[in-house]
Short mmCIF file of C-alpha atoms in Angstrom, two decimals:
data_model
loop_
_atom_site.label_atom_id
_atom_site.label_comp_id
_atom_site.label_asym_id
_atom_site.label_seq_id
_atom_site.Cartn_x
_atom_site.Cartn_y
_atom_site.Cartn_z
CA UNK E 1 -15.50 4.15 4.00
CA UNK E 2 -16.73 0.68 5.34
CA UNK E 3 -17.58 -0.48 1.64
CA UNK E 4 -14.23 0.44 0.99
CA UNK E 5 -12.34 -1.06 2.75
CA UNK E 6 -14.52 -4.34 2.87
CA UNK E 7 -14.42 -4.28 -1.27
CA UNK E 8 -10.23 -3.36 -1.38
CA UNK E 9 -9.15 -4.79 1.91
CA UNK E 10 -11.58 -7.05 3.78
CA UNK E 11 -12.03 -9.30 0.73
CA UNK E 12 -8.95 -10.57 0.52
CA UNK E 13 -8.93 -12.75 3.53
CA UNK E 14 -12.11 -14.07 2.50
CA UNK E 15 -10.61 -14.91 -0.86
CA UNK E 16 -7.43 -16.42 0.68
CA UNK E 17 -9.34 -18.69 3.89
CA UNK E 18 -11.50 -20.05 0.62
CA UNK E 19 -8.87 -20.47 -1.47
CA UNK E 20 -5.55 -20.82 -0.40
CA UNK E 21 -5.83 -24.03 1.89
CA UNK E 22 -5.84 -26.05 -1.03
CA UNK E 23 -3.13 -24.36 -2.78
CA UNK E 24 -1.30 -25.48 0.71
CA UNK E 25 -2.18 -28.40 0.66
CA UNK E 26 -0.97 -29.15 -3.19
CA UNK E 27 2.06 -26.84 -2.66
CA UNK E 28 0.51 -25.07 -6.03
CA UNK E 29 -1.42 -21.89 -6.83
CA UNK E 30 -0.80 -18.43 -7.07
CA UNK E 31 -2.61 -15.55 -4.93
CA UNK E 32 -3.15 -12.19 -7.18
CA UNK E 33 -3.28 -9.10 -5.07
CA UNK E 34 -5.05 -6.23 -6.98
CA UNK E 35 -3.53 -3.25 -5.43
CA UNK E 36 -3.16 0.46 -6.31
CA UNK E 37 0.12 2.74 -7.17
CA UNK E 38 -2.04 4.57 -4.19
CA UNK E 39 -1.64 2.11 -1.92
CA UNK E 40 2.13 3.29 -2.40
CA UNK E 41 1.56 6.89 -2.56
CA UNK E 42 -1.24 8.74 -0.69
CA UNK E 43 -3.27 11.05 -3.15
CA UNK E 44 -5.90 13.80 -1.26
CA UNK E 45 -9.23 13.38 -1.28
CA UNK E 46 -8.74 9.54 -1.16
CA UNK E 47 -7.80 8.98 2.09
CA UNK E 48 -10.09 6.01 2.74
CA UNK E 49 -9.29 4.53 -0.58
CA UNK E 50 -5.59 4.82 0.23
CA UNK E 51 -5.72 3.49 3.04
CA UNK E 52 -7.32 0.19 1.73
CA UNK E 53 -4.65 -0.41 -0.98
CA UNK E 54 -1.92 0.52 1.81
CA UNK E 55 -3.84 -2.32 3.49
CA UNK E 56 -4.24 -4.71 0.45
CA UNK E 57 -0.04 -4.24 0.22
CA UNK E 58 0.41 -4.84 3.72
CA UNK E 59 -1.99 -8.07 3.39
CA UNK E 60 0.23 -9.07 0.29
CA UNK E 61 3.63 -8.95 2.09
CA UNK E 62 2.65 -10.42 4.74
CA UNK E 63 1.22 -13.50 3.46
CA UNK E 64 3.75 -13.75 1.03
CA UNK E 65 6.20 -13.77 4.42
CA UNK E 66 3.87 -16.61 5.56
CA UNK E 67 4.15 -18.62 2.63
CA UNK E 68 7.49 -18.26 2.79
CA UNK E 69 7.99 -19.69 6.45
CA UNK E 70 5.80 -22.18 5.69
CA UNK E 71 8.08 -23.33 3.10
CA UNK E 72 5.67 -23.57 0.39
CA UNK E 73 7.53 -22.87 -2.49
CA UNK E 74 4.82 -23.93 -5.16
CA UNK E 75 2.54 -21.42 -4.25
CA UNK E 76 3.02 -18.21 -5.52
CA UNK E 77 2.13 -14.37 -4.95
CA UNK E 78 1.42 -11.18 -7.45
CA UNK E 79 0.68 -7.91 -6.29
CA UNK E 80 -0.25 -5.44 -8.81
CA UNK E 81 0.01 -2.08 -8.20
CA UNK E 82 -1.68 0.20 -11.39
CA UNK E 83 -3.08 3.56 -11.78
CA UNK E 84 -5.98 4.30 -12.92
CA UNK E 85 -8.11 1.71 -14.90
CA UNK E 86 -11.02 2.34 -16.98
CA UNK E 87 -13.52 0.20 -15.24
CA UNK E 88 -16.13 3.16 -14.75
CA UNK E 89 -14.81 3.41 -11.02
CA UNK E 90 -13.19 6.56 -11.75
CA UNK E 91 -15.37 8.22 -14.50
CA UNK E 92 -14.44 11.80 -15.74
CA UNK E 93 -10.63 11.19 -14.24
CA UNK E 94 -8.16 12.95 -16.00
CA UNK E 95 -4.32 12.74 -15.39
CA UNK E 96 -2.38 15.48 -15.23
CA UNK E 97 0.28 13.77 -17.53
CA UNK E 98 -1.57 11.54 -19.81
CA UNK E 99 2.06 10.61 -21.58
CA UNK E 100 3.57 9.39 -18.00
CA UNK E 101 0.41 7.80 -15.96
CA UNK E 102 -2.56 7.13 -18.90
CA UNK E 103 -5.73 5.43 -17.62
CA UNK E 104 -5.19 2.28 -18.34
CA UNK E 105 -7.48 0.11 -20.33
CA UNK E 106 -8.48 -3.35 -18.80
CA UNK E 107 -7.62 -5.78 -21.32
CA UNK E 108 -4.38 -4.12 -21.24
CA UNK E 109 -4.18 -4.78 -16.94
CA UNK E 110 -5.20 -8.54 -17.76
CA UNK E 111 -2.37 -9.33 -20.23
CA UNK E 112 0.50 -7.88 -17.57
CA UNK E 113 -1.27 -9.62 -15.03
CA UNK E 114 -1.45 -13.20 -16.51
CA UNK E 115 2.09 -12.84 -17.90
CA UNK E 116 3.23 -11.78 -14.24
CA UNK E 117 1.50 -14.95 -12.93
CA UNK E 118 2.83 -16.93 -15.94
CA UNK E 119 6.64 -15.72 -15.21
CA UNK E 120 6.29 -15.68 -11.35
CA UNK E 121 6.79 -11.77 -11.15
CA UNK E 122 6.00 -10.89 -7.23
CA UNK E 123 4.96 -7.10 -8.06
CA UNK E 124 3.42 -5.63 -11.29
CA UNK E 125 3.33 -1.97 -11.29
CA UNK E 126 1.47 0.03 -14.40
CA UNK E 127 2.23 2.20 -16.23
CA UNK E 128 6.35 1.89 -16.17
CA UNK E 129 6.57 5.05 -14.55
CA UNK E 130 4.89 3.78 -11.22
CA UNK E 131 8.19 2.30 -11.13
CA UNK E 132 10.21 5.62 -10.70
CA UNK E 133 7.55 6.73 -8.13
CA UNK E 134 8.14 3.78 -6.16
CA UNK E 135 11.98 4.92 -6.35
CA UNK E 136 11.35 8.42 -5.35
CA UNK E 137 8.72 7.55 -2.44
CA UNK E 138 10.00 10.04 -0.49
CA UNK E 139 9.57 13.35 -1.99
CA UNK E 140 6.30 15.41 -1.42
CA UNK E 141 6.16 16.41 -4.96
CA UNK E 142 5.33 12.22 -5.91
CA UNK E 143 1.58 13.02 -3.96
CA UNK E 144 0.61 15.88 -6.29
CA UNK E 145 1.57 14.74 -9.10
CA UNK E 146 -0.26 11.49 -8.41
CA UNK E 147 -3.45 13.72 -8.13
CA UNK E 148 -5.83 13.32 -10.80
CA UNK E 149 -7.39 17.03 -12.23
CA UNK E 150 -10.64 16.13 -12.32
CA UNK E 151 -12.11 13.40 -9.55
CA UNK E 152 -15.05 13.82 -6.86
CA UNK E 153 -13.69 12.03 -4.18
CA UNK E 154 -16.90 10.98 -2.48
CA UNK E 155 -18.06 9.69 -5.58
CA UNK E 156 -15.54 6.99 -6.18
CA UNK E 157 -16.87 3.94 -4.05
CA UNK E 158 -20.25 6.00 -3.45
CA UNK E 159 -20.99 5.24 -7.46
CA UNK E 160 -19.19 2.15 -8.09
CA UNK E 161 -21.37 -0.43 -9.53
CA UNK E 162 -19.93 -3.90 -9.26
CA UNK E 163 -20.06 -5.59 -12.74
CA UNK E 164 -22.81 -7.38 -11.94
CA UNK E 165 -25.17 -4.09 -11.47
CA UNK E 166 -24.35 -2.66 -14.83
CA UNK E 167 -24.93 -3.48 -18.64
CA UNK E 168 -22.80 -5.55 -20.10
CA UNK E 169 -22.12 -6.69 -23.52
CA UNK E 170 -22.35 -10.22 -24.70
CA UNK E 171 -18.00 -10.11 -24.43
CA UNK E 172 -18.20 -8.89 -20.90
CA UNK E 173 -20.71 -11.61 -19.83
CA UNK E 174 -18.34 -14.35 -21.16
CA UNK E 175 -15.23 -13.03 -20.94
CA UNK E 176 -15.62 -10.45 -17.85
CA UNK E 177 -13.37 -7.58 -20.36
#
């Protein structure tokens, strides 16, 4: 739980007190808030990582908000809110409607990312139909189906190794995809 939330939700002040000063004080930059679809919609047997993309949204608005009063125009925010990406994270995950909510490859995550940044977009939700679950927030149904059919809970963070800890091709190393 504590790694967690420190890798999803702690992190991002750290990022922003390093980062964002400077983007205040050249009225330029752009903040990129890697969220979750279930940071919108709880999903059992995540509670703890729900809970830290709930909190990665709320840290999102609210600096956004900030920004706002502050009247810096030229800096911008992005929060993206996917499903599932295969980054090893989630290993063995399978979707219970591969057509509507795929696991989404990262190269694919990048490119709607940097054009979201490139066109200014405050909120990048993959795939589409994250959209019509954002819509429909309020019926019970949107949490099951959200539910992967195959995931071990306490193996998500538990067996996460950050990019650094695993083998990487020659691309990855230079590229980081």
């Amino acid at each position: 739980m504590e790694l967690t939330m420190a890798v999803n939700t702690h992190a991002l002040f750290y990022t922003t007190k390093a980062f964002v000063p400077t983007m205040l004080e050249n009225n330029h930059g752009h903040v990129v808030t890697v969220a979750s679809i279930a940071g919108k919609v709880g999903v059992s047997g995540l509670v703890d990582y729900c809970a830290s993309k709930h909190g990665a949204i709320g840290f999102h608005e609210s600096l956004t908000a900030e920004l706002d009063a502050l009247g810096k125009d030229g800096v911008k925010t992005t929060v993206v809110c996917p499903y599932y990406i295969d980054t090893g994270m989630f290993d063995g995950v399978q979707t219970k409607s591969p057509t509507l909510l795929p696991v989404l490859q990262p190269q694919y995550v990048v490119d709607c990312i940097m054009e979201a940044v490139l066109t200014n977009k405050e909120m990048i939700s993959m795939p589409r139909f994250n959209y019509f679950v954002m819509f429909a927030i309020g019926s019970s149904n949107m949490s099951t189906f959200f539910q992967p059919s195959q995931i071990d809970p306490s193996s998500v963070i538990n067996n996460f190794q950050p990019i650094a800890n695993r083998r990487l091709t020659r691309r990855q190393r230079l590229f980081g995809w």
